[in-house]
Coordinates of C-alpha atoms and ligand atoms in Angstrom, one line a residue:
X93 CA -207.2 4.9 148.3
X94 CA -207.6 8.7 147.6
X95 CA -211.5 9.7 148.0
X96 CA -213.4 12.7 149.0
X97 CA -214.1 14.3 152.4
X98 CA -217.5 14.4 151.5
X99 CA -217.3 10.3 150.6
X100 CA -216.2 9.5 154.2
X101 CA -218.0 12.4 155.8
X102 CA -222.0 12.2 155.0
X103 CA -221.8 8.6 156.3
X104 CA -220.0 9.9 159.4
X105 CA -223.3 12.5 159.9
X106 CA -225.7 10.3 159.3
X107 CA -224.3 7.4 161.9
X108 CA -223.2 9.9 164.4
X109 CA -219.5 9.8 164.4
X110 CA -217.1 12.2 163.2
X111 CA -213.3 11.6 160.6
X112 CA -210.2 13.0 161.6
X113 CA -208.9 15.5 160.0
X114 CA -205.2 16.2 160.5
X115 CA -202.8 18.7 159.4
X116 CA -199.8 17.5 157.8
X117 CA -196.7 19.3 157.2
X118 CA -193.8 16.5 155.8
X119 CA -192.7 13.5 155.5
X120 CA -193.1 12.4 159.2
X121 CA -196.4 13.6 159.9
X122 CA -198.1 12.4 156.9
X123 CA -197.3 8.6 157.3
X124 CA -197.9 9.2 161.1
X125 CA -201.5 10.3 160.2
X126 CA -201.8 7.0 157.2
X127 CA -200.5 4.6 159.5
X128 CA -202.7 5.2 162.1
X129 CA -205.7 5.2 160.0
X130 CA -204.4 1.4 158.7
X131 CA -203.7 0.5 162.5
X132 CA -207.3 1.8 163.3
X133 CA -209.2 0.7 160.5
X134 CA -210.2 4.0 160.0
X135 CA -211.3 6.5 157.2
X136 CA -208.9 9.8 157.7
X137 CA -208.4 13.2 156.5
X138 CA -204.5 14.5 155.6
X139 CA -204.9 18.5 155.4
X140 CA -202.6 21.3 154.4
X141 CA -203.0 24.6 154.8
X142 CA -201.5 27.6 152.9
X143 CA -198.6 28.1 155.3
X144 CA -197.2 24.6 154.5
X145 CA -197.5 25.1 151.3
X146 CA -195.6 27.1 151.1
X147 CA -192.6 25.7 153.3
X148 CA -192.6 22.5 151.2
X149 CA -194.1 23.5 147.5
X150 CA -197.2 22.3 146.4
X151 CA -195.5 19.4 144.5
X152 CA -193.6 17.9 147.3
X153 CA -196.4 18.0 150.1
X154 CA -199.1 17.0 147.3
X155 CA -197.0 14.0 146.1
X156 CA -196.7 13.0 149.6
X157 CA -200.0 12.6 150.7
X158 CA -201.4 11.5 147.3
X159 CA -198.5 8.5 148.0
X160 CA -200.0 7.8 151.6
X161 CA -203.2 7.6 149.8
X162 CA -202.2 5.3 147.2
X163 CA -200.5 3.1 149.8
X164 CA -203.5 3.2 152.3
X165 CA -205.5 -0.2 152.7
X166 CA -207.9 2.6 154.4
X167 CA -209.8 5.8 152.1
X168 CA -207.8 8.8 152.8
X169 CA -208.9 12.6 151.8
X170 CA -206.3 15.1 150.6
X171 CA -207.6 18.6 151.4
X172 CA -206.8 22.4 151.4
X173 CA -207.3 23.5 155.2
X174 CA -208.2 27.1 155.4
X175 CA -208.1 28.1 151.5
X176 CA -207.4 31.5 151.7
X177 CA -208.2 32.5 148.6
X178 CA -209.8 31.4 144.9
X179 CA -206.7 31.2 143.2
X180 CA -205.2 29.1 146.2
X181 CA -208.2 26.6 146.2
X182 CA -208.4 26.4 142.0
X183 CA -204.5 25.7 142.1
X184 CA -205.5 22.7 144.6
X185 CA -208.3 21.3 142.8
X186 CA -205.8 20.9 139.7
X187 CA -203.6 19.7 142.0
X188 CA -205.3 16.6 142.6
X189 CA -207.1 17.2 146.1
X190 CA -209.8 15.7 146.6
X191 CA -211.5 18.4 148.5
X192 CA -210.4 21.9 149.7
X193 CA -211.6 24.6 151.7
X194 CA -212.7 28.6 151.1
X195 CA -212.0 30.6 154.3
X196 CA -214.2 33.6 153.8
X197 CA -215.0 34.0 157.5
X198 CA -213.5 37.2 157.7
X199 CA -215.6 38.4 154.7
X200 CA -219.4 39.7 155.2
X201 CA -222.4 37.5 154.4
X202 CA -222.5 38.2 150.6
X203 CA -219.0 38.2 149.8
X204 CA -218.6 34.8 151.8
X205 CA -221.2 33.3 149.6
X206 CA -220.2 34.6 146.6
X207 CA -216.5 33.4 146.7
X208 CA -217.3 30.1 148.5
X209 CA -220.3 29.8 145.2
X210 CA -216.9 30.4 142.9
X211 CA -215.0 27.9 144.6
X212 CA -218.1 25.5 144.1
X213 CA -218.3 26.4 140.5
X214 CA -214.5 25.0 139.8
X215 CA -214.7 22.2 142.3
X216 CA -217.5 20.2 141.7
X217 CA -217.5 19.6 137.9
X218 CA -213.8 18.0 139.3
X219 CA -215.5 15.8 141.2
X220 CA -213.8 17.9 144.6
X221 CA -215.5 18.8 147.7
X222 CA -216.1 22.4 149.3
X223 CA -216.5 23.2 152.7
X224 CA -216.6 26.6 153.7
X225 CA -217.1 28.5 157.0
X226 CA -219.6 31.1 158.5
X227 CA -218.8 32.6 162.0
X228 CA -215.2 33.3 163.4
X229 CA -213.0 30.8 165.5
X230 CA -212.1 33.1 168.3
X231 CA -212.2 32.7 172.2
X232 CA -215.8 33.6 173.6
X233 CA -214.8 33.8 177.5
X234 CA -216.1 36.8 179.1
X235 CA -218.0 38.0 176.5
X236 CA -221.1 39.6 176.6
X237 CA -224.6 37.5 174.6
X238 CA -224.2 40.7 172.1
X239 CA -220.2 40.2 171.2
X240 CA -220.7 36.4 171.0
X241 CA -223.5 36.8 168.2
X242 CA -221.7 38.6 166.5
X243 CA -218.4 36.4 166.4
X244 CA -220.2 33.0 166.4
X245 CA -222.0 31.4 163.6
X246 CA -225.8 32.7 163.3
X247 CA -227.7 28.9 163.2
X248 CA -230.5 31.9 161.3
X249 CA -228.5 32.4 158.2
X250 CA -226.7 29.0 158.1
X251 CA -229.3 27.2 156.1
X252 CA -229.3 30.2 153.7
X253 CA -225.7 30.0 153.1
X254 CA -225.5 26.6 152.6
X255 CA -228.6 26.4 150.4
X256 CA -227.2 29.4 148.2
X257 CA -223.4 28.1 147.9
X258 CA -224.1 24.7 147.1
X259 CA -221.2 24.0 149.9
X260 CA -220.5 19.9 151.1
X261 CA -219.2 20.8 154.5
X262 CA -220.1 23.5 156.6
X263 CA -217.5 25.1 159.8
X264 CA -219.1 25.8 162.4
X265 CA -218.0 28.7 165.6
X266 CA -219.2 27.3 168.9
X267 CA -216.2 28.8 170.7
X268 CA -212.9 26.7 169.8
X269 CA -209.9 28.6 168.4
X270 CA -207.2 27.9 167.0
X271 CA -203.3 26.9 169.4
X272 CA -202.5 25.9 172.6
X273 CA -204.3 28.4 174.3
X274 CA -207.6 28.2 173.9
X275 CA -209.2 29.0 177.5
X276 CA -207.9 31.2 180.6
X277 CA -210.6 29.4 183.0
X278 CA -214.3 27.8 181.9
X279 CA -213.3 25.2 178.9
X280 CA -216.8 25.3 177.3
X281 CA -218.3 25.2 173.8
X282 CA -221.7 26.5 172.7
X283 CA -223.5 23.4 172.5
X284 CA -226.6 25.1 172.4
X285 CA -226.1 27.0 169.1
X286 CA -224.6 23.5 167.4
X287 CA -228.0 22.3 168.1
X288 CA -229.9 24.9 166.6
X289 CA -227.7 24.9 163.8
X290 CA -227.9 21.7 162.8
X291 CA -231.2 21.2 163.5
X292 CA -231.4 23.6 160.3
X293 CA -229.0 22.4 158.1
X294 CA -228.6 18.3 157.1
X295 CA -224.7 18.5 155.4
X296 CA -221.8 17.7 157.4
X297 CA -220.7 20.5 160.1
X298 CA -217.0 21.1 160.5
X299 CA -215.3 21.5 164.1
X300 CA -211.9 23.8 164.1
X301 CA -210.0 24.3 166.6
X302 CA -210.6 21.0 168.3
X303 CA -207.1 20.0 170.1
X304 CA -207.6 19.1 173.6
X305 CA -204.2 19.8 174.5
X306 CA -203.8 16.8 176.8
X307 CA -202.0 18.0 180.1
X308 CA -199.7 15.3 180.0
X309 CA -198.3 16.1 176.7
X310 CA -197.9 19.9 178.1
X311 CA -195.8 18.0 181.3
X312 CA -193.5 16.2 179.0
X313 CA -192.4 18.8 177.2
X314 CA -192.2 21.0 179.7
X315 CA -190.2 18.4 181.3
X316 CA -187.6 18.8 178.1
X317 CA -187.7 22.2 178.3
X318 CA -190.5 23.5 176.5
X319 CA -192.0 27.1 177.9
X320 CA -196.1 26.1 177.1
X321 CA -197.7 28.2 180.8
X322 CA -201.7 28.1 180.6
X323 CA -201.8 25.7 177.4
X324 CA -205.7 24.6 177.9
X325 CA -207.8 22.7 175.1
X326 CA -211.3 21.5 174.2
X327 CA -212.1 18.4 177.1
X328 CA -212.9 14.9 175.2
X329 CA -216.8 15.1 176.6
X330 CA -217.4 18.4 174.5
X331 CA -216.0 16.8 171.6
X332 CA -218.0 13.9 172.5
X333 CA -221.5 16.6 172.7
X334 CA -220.5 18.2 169.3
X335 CA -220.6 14.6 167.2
X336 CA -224.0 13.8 168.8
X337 CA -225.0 16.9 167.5
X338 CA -223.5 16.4 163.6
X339 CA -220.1 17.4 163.6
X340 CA -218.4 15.2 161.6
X341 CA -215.1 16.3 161.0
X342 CA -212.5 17.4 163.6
X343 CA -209.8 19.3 162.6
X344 CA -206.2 18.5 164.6
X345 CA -203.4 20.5 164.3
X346 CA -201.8 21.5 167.9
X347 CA -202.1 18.2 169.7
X348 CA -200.4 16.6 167.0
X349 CA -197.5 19.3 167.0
X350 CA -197.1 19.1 170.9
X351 CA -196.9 15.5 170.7
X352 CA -194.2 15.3 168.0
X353 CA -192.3 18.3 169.6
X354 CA -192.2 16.5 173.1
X355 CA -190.5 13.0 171.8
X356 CA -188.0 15.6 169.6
X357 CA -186.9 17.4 173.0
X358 CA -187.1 14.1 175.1
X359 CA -184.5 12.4 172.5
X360 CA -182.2 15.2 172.0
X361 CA -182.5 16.0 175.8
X362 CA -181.8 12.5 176.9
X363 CA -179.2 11.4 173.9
X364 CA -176.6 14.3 173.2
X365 CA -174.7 12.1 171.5
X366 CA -177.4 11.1 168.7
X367 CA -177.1 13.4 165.3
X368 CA -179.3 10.7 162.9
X369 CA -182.1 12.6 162.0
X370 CA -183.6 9.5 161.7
X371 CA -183.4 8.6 165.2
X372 CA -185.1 11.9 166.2
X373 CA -188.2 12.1 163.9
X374 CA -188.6 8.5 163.9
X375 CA -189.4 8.4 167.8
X376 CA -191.3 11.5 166.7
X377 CA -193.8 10.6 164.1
X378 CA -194.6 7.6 166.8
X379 CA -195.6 10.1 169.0
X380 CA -197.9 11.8 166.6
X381 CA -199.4 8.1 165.3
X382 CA -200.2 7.5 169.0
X383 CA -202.0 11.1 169.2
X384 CA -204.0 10.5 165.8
X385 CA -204.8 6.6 167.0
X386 CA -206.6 8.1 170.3
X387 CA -208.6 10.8 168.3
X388 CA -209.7 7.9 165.8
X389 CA -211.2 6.5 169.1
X390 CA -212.6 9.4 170.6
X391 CA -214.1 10.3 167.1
X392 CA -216.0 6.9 166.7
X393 CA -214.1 6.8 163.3
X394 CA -211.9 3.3 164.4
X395 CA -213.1 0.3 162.4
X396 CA -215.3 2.0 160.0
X397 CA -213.2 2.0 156.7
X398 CA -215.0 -0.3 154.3
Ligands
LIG122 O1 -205.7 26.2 161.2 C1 -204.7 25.5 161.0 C2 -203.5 25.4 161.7 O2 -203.6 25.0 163.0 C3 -202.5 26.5 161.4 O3 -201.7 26.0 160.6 O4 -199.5 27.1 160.9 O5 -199.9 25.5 159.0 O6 -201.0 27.8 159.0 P1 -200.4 26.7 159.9
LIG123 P1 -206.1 23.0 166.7 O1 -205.2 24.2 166.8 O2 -207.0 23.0 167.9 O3 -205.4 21.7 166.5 O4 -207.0 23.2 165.4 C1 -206.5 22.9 164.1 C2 -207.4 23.4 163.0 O5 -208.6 23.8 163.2 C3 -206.9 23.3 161.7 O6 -207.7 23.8 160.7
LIG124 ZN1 -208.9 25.5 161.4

């Protein structure tokens, strides 16, 4: 069934795990992400960002998910990943997702709040969630206490914002980024801000940027050919830190992508003579379902769909 991120996700706070969130571009990917939520027993989020929208048309890559829904003996969300603007999110909210997000990180405080408050405004009566973000997803190594308070989210005005939006979901910058590439040495997140900041605020906190590039999925497509030097991700034990302290929803985009890229240049590389697309993505979206399963895991989210 098709529910809200804010149905599966104040739950998820409250007991101290955290939902998947997954970004979903086609066919392939989004009954990778549904049929490892019904494997798992486990309440799941599809997401789709502007860019695919606009590679597939809002129709195709709505109906899609809003048919793994349907189909799901699990609750799915359908949801906007990194709204870029109002009239993006309002066109989504008719649409039929069930919750989307306003990405006015790169505005200042005011403007943020005032265009994530206007998202608010034609979400809610809809019944649709909002989560918004405060702080910028960008790498914090070697940077000075000064540069990294002013890139990460201030846990002082974070309680503000989400008193005067009105927002469901809050993301949070502890340090991730999005891609591959997300450290050069020390792999670390600001645990101690997350703390602070959700020690001030009691709705659901958002983790971007959360891939933890697994090296072996790096080797086997390098293996095939792939070119992915100093790929480096978030390690499973600060995921693990961050639910304890409230996230509870973790977005996945690259590990999903690496793993469905890897099986495509393993089959090609090891079958010249196959040309059935079916025998290339198939192999492929198992690769992803695999992925999604072990995040389901890691998340604490496996067995806990009604
Ligand atoms: O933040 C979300 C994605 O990882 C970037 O996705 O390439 O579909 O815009 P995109
Ligand atoms: P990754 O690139 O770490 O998978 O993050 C995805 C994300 O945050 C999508 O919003
Ligand atoms: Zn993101």
């Amino acid at each position: 069934m098709l529910v809200t991120n804010k149905a599966l996700m104040v739950p998820a706070r409250k007991k101290g795990y955290a939902i998947g969130a997954f970004n979903v571009q086609n066919l392939e990917s989004a009954q990778a992400v549904a049929e490892a939520a019904a494997e798992e027993k486990s309440p799941a989020i599809l997401q789709i960002t502007p860019s695919v929208i606009k590679y597939a048309g809002l129709p195709y890559i709505s109906g899609l998910v809003k048919t793994a829904a349907q189909l799901s003996p699990v609750p799915l969300a359908m949801h906007l990943d990194h709204g870029e603007d109002f009239e993006t999110a309002a066109k989504c909210v008719d649409a039929g997702f069930t919750s989307v997000m306003i990405d006015g990180s790169f505005l200042k405080f005011e403007e943020n709040i005032a265009l994530t408050k206007r998202v608010v405004d034609v979400a809610h009566p809809k019944g649709v969630s909002v989560e918004a973000e405060l702080g910028k997803l960008a790498g914090i190594e070697e940077r000075s206490v000064e540069e990294k308070d002013a890139i990460l989210t201030d846990p002082k005005t974070a309680a503000e914002f989400v008193e005067r939006t009105g927002v469901d979901m809050l993301a949070v910058a502890i340090g991730t980024s999005h891609g591959a590439y997300k450290f050069k040495s020390e792999t670390k997140l600001d645990i101690e801000r997350l703390k602070v900041i959700s020690e001030k605020t009691s709705i659901p906190l958002v983790l971007h940027g959360a891939s933890s590039v697994p090296q072996w999925l790096v080797e086997k497509a390098t293996r095939f050919g792939a070119s992915l030097g100093g790929a480096k991700g978030i390690p499973e034990e600060e995921i693990k830190k961050a639910i304890a302290l409230g996230i509870a929803k973790i977005n996945i985009d690259t590990d999903l992508r690496l793993a469905f890229t890897a099986t495509v240049r393993e089959v090609l590389a090891i079958s010249p003579k196959e040309f059935d697309p079916r025998k290339i993505l198939g192999p492929a979206k198992d690769a992803m379902k695999d992925v999604a399963k072990s995040k389901m895991r890691l998340f604490g989210s496996s067995g806990k769909a009604p």
